[in-house]
CSV table of C-alpha atoms in Angstrom, one decimal:
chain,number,residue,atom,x,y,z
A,1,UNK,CA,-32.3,21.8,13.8
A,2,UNK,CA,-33.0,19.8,10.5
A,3,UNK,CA,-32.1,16.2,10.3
A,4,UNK,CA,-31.9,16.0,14.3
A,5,UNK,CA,-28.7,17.9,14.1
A,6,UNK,CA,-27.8,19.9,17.4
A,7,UNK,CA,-25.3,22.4,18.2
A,8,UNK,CA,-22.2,22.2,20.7
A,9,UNK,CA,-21.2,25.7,22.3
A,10,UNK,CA,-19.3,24.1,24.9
A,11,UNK,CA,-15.8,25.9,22.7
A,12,UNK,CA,-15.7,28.2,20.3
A,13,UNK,CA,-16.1,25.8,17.3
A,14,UNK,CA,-19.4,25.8,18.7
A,15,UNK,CA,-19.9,22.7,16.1
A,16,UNK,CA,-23.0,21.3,14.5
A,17,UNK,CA,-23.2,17.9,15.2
A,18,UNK,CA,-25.5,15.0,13.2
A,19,UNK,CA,-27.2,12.2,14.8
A,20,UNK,CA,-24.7,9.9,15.5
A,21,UNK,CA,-21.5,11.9,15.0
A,22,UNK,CA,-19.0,13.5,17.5
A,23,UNK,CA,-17.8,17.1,17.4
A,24,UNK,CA,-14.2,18.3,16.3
A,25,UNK,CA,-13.0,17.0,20.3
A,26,UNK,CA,-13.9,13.3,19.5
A,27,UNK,CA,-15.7,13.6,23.1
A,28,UNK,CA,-18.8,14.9,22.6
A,29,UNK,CA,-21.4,13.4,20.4
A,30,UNK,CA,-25.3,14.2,19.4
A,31,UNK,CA,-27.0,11.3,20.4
A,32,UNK,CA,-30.7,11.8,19.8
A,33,UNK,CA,-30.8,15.3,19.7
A,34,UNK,CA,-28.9,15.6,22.5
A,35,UNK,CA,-24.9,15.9,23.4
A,36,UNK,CA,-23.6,12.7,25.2
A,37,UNK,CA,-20.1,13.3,26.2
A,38,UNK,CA,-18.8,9.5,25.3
A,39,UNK,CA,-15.4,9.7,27.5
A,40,UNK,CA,-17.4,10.6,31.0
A,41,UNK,CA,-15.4,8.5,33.4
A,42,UNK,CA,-12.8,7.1,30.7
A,43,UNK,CA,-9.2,7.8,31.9
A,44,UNK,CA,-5.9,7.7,29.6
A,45,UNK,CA,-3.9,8.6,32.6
A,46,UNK,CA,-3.8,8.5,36.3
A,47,UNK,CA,-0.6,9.4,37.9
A,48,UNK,CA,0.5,11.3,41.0
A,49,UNK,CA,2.9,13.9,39.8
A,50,UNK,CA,4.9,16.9,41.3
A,51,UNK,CA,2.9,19.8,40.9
A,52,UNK,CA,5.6,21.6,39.2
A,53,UNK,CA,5.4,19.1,36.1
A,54,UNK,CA,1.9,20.7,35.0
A,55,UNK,CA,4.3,23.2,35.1
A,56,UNK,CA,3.1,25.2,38.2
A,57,UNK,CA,5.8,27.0,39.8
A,58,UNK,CA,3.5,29.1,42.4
A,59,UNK,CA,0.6,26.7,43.5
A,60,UNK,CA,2.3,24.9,46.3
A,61,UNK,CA,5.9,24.1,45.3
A,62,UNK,CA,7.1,20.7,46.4
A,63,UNK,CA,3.7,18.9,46.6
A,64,UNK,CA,2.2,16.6,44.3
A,65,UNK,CA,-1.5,16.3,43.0
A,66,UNK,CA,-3.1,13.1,40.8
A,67,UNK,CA,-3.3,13.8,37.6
A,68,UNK,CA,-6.0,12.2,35.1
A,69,UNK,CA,-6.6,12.7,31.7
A,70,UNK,CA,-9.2,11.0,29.1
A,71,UNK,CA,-9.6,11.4,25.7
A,72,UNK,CA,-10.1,13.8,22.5
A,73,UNK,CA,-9.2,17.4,22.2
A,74,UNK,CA,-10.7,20.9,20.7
A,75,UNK,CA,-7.4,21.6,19.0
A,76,UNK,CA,-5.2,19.9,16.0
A,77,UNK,CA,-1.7,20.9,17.1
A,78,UNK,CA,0.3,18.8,14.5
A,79,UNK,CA,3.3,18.5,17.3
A,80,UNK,CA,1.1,17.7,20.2
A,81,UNK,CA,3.3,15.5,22.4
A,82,UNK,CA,0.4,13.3,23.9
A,83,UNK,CA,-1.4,12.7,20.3
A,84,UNK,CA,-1.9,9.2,21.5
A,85,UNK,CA,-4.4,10.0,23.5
A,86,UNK,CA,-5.7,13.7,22.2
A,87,UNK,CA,-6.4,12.8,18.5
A,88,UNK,CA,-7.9,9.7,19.2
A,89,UNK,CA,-11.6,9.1,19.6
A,90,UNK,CA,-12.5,6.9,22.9
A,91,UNK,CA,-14.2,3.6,21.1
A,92,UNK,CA,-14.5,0.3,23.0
A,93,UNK,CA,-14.1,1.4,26.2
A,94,UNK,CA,-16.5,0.4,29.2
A,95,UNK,CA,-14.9,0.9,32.2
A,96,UNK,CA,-15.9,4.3,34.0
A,97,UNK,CA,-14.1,5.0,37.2
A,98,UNK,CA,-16.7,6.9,39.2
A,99,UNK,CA,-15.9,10.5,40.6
A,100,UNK,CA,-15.5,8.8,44.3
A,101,UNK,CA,-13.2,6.7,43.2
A,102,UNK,CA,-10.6,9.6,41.7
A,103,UNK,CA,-11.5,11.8,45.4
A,104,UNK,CA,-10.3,8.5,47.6
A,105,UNK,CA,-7.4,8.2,45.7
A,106,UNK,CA,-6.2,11.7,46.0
A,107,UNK,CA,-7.2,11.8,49.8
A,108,UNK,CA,-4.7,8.3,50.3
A,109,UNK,CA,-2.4,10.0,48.0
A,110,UNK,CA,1.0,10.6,49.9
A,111,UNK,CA,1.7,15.0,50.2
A,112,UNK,CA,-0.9,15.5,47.8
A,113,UNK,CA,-2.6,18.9,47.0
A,114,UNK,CA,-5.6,17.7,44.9
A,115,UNK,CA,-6.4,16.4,41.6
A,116,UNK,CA,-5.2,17.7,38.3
A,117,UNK,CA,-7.2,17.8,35.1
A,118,UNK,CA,-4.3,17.1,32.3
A,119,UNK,CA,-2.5,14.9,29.6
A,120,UNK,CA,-5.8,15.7,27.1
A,121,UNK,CA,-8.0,18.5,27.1
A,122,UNK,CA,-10.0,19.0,29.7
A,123,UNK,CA,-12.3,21.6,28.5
A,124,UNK,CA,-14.3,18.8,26.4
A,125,UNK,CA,-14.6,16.5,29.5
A,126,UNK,CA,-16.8,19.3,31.6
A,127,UNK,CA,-19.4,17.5,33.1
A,128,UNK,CA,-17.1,14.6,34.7
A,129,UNK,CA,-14.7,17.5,35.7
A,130,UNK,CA,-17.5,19.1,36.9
A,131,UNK,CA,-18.6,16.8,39.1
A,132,UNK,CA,-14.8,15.2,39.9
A,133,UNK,CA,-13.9,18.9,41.3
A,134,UNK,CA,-17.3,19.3,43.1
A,135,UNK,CA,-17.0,15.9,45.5
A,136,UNK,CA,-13.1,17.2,45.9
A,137,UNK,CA,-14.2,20.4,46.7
A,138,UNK,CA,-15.8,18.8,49.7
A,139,UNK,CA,-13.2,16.9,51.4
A,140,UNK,CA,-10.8,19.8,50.9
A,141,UNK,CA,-8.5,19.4,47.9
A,142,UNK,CA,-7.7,21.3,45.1
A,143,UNK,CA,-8.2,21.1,41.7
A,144,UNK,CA,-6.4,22.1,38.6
A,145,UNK,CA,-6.7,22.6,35.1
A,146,UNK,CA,-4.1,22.4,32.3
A,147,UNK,CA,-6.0,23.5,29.3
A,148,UNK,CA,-5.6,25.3,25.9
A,149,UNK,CA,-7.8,27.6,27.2
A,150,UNK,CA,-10.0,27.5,24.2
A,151,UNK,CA,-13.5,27.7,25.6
A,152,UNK,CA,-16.7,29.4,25.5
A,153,UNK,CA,-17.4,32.2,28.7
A,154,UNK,CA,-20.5,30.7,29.9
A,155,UNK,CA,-19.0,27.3,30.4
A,156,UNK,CA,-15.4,28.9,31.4
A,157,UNK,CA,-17.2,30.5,34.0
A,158,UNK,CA,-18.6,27.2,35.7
A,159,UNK,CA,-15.2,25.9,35.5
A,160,UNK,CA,-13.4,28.5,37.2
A,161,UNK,CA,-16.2,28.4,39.6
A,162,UNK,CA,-14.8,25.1,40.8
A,163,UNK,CA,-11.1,25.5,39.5
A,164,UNK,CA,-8.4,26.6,41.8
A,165,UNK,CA,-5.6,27.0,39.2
A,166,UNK,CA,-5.2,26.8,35.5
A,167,UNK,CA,-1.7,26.5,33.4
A,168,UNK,CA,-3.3,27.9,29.9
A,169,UNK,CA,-1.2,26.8,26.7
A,170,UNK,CA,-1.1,30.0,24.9
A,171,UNK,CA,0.8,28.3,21.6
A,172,UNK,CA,1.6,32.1,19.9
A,173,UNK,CA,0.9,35.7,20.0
A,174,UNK,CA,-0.8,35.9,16.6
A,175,UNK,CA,-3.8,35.1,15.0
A,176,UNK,CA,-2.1,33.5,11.7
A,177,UNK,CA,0.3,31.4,14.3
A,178,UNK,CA,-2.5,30.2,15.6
A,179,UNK,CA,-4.6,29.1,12.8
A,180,UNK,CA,-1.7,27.7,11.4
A,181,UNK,CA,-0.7,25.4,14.6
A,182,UNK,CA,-4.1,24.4,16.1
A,183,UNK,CA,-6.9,25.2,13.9
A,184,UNK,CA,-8.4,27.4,16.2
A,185,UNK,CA,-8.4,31.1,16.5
A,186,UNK,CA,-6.1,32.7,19.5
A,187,UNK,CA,-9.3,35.7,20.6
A,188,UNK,CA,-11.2,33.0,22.3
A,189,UNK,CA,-8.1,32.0,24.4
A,190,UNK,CA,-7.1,35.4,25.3
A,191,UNK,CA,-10.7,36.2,26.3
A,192,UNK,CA,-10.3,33.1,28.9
A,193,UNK,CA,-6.7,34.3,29.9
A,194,UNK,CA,-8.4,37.7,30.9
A,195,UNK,CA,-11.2,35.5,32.5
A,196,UNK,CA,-9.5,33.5,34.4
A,197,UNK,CA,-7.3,36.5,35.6
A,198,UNK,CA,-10.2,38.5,36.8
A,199,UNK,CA,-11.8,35.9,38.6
A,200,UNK,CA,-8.6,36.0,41.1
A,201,UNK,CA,-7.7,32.2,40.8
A,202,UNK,CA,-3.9,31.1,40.3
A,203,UNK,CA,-3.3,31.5,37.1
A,204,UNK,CA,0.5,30.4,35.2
A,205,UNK,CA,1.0,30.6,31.4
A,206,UNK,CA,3.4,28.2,29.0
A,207,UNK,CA,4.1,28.7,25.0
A,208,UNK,CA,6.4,25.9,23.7
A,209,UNK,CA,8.5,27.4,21.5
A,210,UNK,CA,9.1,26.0,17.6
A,211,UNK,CA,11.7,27.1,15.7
A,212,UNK,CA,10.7,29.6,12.8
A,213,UNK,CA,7.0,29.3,14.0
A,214,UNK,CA,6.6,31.3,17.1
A,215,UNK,CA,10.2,32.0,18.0
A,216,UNK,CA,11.0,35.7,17.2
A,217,UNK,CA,12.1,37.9,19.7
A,218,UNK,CA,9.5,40.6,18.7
A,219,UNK,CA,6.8,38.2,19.0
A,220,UNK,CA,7.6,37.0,22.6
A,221,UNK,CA,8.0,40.4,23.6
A,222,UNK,CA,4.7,41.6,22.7
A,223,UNK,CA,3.5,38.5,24.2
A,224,UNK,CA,5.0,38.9,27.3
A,225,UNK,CA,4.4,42.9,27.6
A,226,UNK,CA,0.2,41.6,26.9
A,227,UNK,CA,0.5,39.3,29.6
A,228,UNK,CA,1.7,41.7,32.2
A,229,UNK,CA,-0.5,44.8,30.9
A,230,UNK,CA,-3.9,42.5,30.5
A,231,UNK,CA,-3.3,39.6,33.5
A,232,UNK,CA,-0.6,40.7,35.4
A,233,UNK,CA,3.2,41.2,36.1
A,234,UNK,CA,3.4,38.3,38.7
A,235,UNK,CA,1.8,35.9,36.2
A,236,UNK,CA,4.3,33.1,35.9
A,237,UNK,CA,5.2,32.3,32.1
A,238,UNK,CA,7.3,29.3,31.0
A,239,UNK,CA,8.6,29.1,27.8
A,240,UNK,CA,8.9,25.2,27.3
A,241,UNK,CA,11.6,23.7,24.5
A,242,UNK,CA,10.4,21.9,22.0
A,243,UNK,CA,11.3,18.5,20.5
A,244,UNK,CA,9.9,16.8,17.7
A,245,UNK,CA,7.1,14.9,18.0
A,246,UNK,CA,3.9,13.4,16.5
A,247,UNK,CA,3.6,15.4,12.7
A,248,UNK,CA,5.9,17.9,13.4
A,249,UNK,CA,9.7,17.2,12.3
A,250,UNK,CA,11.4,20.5,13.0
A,251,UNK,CA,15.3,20.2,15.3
A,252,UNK,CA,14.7,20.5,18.8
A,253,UNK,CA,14.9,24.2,20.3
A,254,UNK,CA,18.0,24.8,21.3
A,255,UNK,CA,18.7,25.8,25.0
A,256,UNK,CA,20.3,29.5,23.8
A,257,UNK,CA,17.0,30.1,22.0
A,258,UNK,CA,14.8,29.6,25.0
A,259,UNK,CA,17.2,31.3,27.6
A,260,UNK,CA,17.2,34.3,25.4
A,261,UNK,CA,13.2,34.7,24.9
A,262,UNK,CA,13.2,34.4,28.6
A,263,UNK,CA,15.7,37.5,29.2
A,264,UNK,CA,13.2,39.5,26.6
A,265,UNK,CA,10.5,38.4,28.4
A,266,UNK,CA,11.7,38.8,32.1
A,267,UNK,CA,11.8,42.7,30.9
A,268,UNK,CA,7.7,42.6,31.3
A,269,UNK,CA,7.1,40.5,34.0
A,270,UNK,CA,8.9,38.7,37.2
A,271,UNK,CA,8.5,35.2,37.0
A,272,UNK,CA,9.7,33.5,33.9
A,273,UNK,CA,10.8,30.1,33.6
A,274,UNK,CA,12.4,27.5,31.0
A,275,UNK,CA,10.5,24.3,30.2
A,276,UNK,CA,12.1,21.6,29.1
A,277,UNK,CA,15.8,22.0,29.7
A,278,UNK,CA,18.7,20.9,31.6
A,279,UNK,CA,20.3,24.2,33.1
A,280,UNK,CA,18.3,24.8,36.5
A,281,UNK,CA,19.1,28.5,36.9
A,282,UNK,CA,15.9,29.3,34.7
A,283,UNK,CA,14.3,27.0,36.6
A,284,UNK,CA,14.8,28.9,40.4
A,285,UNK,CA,12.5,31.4,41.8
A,286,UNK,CA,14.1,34.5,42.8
A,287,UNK,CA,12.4,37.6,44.5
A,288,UNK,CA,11.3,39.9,42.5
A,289,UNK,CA,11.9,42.7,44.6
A,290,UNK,CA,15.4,41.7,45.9
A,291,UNK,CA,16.1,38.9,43.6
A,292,UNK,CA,17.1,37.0,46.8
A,293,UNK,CA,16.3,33.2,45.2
A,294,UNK,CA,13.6,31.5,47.6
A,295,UNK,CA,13.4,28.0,45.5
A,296,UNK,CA,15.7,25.9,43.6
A,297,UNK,CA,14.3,23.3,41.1
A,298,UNK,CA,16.3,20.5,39.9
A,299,UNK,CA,13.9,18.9,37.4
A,300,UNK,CA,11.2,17.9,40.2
A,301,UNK,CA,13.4,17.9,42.8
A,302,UNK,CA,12.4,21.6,44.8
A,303,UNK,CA,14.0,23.2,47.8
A,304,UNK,CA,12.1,26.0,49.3
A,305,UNK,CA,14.7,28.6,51.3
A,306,UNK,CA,14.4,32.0,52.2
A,307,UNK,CA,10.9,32.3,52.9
A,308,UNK,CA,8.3,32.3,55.8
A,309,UNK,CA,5.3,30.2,56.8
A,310,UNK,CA,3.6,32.7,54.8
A,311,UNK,CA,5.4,32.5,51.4
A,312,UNK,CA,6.8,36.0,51.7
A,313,UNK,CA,10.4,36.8,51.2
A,314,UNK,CA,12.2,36.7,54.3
A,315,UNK,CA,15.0,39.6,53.0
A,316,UNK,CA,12.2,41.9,52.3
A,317,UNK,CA,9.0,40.6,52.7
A,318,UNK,CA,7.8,40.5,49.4
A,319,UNK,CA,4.9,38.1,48.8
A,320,UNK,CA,6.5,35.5,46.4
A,321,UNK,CA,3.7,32.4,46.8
A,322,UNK,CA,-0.1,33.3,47.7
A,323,UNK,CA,-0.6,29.7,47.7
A,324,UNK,CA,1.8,27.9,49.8
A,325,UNK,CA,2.5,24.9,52.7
């Protein structure tokens, strides 16, 4: 391209970069003529988490898995609650923790699953991911995404490649909604959704919910009734409460409005769950063929019952958990 410019297609904003700049993620800059992802090896974050706090609800309930996040993201949510880290551009830092180093820790790591790929987005940090998920791959662990799902196909389909499970933030069920929230387009996200879902790995959905943005019954429904027609009935979906944060300074989601959505919502598809909120009955897993409950969650606290070696119902022998220990 003229003036050394080169062009990202890692996401959809598929951004022309100039010499010396960064894209729209902060993390991925033309250096020469060619893209230099600046964060490879910086973390933000490095914690060893319950599993169910990415939220995943069916991916081995009750384990944890060490979660690392970096810098920079594709989107520009304006109530993103880990801004700190996801609208700020990685300058001055040196210290790269090599791909070995995140494997080891998650092989020491007490009842661990495998390593999760959160906090920031981890679309924009492929090739450390990439090669992170690879060596893990090897000695046996599992890796996750949590991602906003906003992504080009070619490079989605490398991820899921080496991706065991994704949560995907779909943040609304319209195109407006989501020009309006995150600066992006919602067909690219929904094109990964389907993706993801095709490819057979675990997949779980969450939309925070923000009063008078995305919050109308109608909206969840179709929302929900997409999810089960285009991914899946058994997809889980969590609709997570929001609370003010970072540019955003609507009240809080109140408890009644999330519990509700999740009754409209339950009509399409089995598992639904509440994010974000102190009442733990829309927090349990029940059967959805005999609606016998097989886990109870107390914030992180999970007691599996019910159930075989298998994850299957033991009332009726419904399979409730394809992934399970």
């Amino acid at each position: 391209m003229p003036g050394n410019k080169i062009q990202c297609t890692l996401c959809p904003h598929n951004c022309i970069i100039a010499d010396g700049r960064t894209g729209i993620c902060g993390a991925r800059k033309n250096n020469g003529g060619n893209i230099e992802l600046i964060t490879y090896g910086i973390i933000s974050g490095y914690a060893l988490d319950p599993v169910e706090k990415k939220p995943l609800y069916h991916f081995y309930p009750g384990t944890n898995i060490l979660s690392i996040g970096s810098y920079g993201c594709n989107m520009r949510c304006d109530f993103c609650q880990n801004y700190n880290i996801s609208q700020r551009v990685a300058a001055g830092f040196t210290t790269v923790t090599e791909a070995e180093k995140i494997v080891g820790d998650a092989q020491a790591s007490p009842d661990n699953t495998g390593i999760a790929f959160t906090y920031n987005e981890p679309v924009i940090w492929f090739e450390y991911i990439r090669d992170v998920a690879l060596k893990a791959r090897e000695k046996g662990l599992k890796t996750v995404m949590v991602s906003n799902g906003y992504v080009n196909p070619d490079p989605l389909e490398e991820i899921v490649s080496f991706t065991d499970a994704f949560n995907i933030d779909l943040k609304a069920f319209s195109d407006e909604s989501y020009r309006r929230l995150t600066g992006a387009g919602i067909e690219p996200v929904r094109e990964s959704l389907k993706m993801i879902a095709k490819s057979g790995r675990h997949l779980e959905i969450t939309t925070l919910i923000i009063p008078g943005q995305n919050d109308s019954a109608d909206e969840i429904d179709k929302e929900a009734r997409w999810i089960a027609s285009e991914l899946g009935k058994d997809i889980p979906f969590h609709l997570s409460r929001y609370f003010p944060m970072y540019k955003r300074e609507d009240p809080a989601t109140s408890g009644a409005t999330i519990s509700g959505l999740a009754d409209i919502a339950s009509r399409s598809l089995d598992y639904v769950y509440a994010g974000n909120i102190s009442s733990g009955i829309l927090q349990d897993t029940k059967c959805p063929v005999c609606h016998k409950t097989v886990t109870r969650r107390s914030g992180y606290s999970v007691r599996l019952m019910n159930l075989d070696k298998m994850g299957n119902c033991t009332s009726c022998g419904t399979k409730v958990y394809k992934y399970f220990t």
